[in-house]
PDB file of C-alpha atoms in Angstrom:
ATOM      1  CA  UNK A1118     -20.736   6.729  12.973  1.00 71.00           C
ATOM      2  CA  UNK A1119     -20.214  10.462  12.738  1.00 83.00           C
ATOM      3  CA  UNK A1120     -18.008  11.983  15.245  1.00 83.00           C
ATOM      4  CA  UNK A1121     -19.494  15.149  16.885  1.00 84.00           C
ATOM      5  CA  UNK A1122     -16.692  16.063  19.082  1.00 84.00           C
ATOM      6  CA  UNK A1123     -18.035  15.581  22.369  1.00 87.00           C
ATOM      7  CA  UNK A1124     -17.290  11.788  22.633  1.00 91.00           C
ATOM      8  CA  UNK A1125     -15.015  10.384  25.339  1.00 92.00           C
ATOM      9  CA  UNK A1126     -11.570   9.064  24.511  1.00 92.00           C
ATOM     10  CA  UNK A1127     -12.374   5.512  24.822  1.00 94.00           C
ATOM     11  CA  UNK A1128     -15.154   5.775  22.408  1.00 93.00           C
ATOM     12  CA  UNK A1129     -12.909   7.631  19.992  1.00 93.00           C
ATOM     13  CA  UNK A1130     -10.144   5.078  20.252  1.00 94.00           C
ATOM     14  CA  UNK A1131     -12.688   2.219  19.392  1.00 95.00           C
ATOM     15  CA  UNK A1132     -14.069   4.116  16.503  1.00 94.00           C
ATOM     16  CA  UNK A1133     -10.674   5.021  15.091  1.00 94.00           C
ATOM     17  CA  UNK A1134      -9.732   1.159  15.457  1.00 96.00           C
ATOM     18  CA  UNK A1135     -12.820   0.202  13.603  1.00 96.00           C
ATOM     19  CA  UNK A1136     -12.209   2.647  10.754  1.00 96.00           C
ATOM     20  CA  UNK A1137      -8.524   1.453  10.527  1.00 97.00           C
ATOM     21  CA  UNK A1138      -9.744  -2.087  10.385  1.00 98.00           C
ATOM     22  CA  UNK A1139     -12.375  -1.323   7.762  1.00 97.00           C
ATOM     23  CA  UNK A1140      -9.725   0.504   5.679  1.00 97.00           C
ATOM     24  CA  UNK A1141      -7.260  -2.339   6.090  1.00 97.00           C
ATOM     25  CA  UNK A1142      -9.824  -4.923   4.849  1.00 98.00           C
ATOM     26  CA  UNK A1143     -10.887  -2.674   2.041  1.00 98.00           C
ATOM     27  CA  UNK A1144      -7.183  -2.634   1.064  1.00 97.00           C
ATOM     28  CA  UNK A1145      -7.129  -6.444   1.054  1.00 97.00           C
ATOM     29  CA  UNK A1146      -4.538  -6.571   3.737  1.00 98.00           C
ATOM     30  CA  UNK A1147      -4.310  -8.866   6.680  1.00 98.00           C
ATOM     31  CA  UNK A1148      -3.321  -7.476  10.094  1.00 97.00           C
ATOM     32  CA  UNK A1149       0.099  -9.264   9.737  1.00 98.00           C
ATOM     33  CA  UNK A1150       0.738  -7.694   6.366  1.00 98.00           C
ATOM     34  CA  UNK A1151      -0.127  -4.076   7.524  1.00 98.00           C
ATOM     35  CA  UNK A1152       1.931  -4.629  10.695  1.00 98.00           C
ATOM     36  CA  UNK A1153       4.869  -5.646   8.640  1.00 98.00           C
ATOM     37  CA  UNK A1154       4.545  -2.824   6.119  1.00 98.00           C
ATOM     38  CA  UNK A1155       4.143  -0.313   8.897  1.00 98.00           C
ATOM     39  CA  UNK A1156       7.106  -1.760  10.847  1.00 98.00           C
ATOM     40  CA  UNK A1157       4.937  -2.383  13.983  1.00 98.00           C
ATOM     41  CA  UNK A1158       4.364  -5.562  15.940  1.00 98.00           C
ATOM     42  CA  UNK A1159       1.385  -7.675  15.205  1.00 98.00           C
ATOM     43  CA  UNK A1160       0.360  -7.158  18.849  1.00 98.00           C
ATOM     44  CA  UNK A1161       0.342  -3.279  18.168  1.00 98.00           C
ATOM     45  CA  UNK A1162      -1.965  -3.740  15.108  1.00 97.00           C
ATOM     46  CA  UNK A1163      -4.206  -5.727  17.142  1.00 97.00           C
ATOM     47  CA  UNK A1164      -4.296  -3.082  19.805  1.00 97.00           C
ATOM     48  CA  UNK A1165      -5.009  -0.410  17.355  1.00 97.00           C
ATOM     49  CA  UNK A1166      -8.010  -2.264  15.792  1.00 97.00           C
ATOM     50  CA  UNK A1167      -9.300  -3.044  19.355  1.00 97.00           C
ATOM     51  CA  UNK A1168      -9.287   0.593  20.318  1.00 96.00           C
ATOM     52  CA  UNK A1169      -6.359   0.429  22.787  1.00 97.00           C
ATOM     53  CA  UNK A1170      -3.641   2.963  23.286  1.00 95.00           C
ATOM     54  CA  UNK A1171      -0.692   2.899  21.221  1.00 96.00           C
ATOM     55  CA  UNK A1172       2.210   5.185  20.492  1.00 97.00           C
ATOM     56  CA  UNK A1173       1.515   7.958  18.174  1.00 95.00           C
ATOM     57  CA  UNK A1174       4.515   7.130  15.999  1.00 97.00           C
ATOM     58  CA  UNK A1175       3.007   3.573  15.502  1.00 97.00           C
ATOM     59  CA  UNK A1176      -0.327   5.032  14.532  1.00 96.00           C
ATOM     60  CA  UNK A1177       1.439   7.440  11.914  1.00 97.00           C
ATOM     61  CA  UNK A1178       3.163   4.491  10.418  1.00 98.00           C
ATOM     62  CA  UNK A1179      -0.006   2.521   9.987  1.00 98.00           C
ATOM     63  CA  UNK A1180      -1.757   5.633   8.524  1.00 97.00           C
ATOM     64  CA  UNK A1181       1.022   6.113   6.070  1.00 97.00           C
ATOM     65  CA  UNK A1182       0.748   2.531   4.738  1.00 98.00           C
ATOM     66  CA  UNK A1183      -2.978   2.932   4.496  1.00 97.00           C
ATOM     67  CA  UNK A1184      -2.444   6.156   2.644  1.00 96.00           C
ATOM     68  CA  UNK A1185      -4.510   8.118   5.241  1.00 95.00           C
ATOM     69  CA  UNK A1186      -1.612  10.214   6.626  1.00 93.00           C
ATOM     70  CA  UNK A1187      -2.527  13.280   4.360  1.00 92.00           C
ATOM     71  CA  UNK A1188      -5.847  13.438   6.322  1.00 91.00           C
ATOM     72  CA  UNK A1189      -3.911  14.963   9.176  1.00 88.00           C
ATOM     73  CA  UNK A1190      -4.021  18.150   7.149  1.00 87.00           C
ATOM     74  CA  UNK A1191      -7.780  18.261   7.789  1.00 87.00           C
ATOM     75  CA  UNK A1192      -7.584  17.144  11.428  1.00 85.00           C
ATOM     76  CA  UNK A1193      -4.886  19.761  12.345  1.00 84.00           C
ATOM     77  CA  UNK A1194      -4.808  22.482   9.671  1.00 84.00           C
ATOM     78  CA  UNK A1195      -1.936  24.804   9.563  1.00 84.00           C
ATOM     79  CA  UNK A1196      -2.708  28.095  11.259  1.00 83.00           C
ATOM     80  CA  UNK A1197      -1.280  30.708   8.664  1.00 77.00           C
ATOM     81  CA  UNK A1198      -3.595  33.442   9.878  1.00 56.00           C
ATOM     82  CA  UNK A1199      -3.016  34.365  13.389  1.00 51.00           C
ATOM     83  CA  UNK A1200      -6.336  36.414  13.560  1.00 54.00           C
ATOM     84  CA  UNK A1201      -8.073  33.066  13.812  1.00 56.00           C
ATOM     85  CA  UNK A1202      -7.485  33.222  17.583  1.00 59.00           C
ATOM     86  CA  UNK A1203      -8.123  36.190  19.857  1.00 57.00           C
ATOM     87  CA  UNK A1204      -4.873  38.165  20.153  1.00 56.00           C
ATOM     88  CA  UNK A1205      -3.781  39.093  23.579  1.00 58.00           C
ATOM     89  CA  UNK A1206      -4.244  42.829  24.317  1.00 55.00           C
TER      90      UNK A1206
END
């Protein structure tokens, strides 16, 4: 489902967990394999896929193994031009 930007955090966590699960499955990895490669506990992997809160560091490790970490560039682009924001007067 497309994320529009007005969804609540619970919905977003569930959607992110579903997408991570789908990517893991498409990569032919079990939860246990991904957890081991990411250096996180299996319980943490289960929590991510169930849409529960986890430490950002653990999420980054999981995204790195799934080769999704570079997508953070799209999520939070570098602000090289300060004119993007209103300058204080």
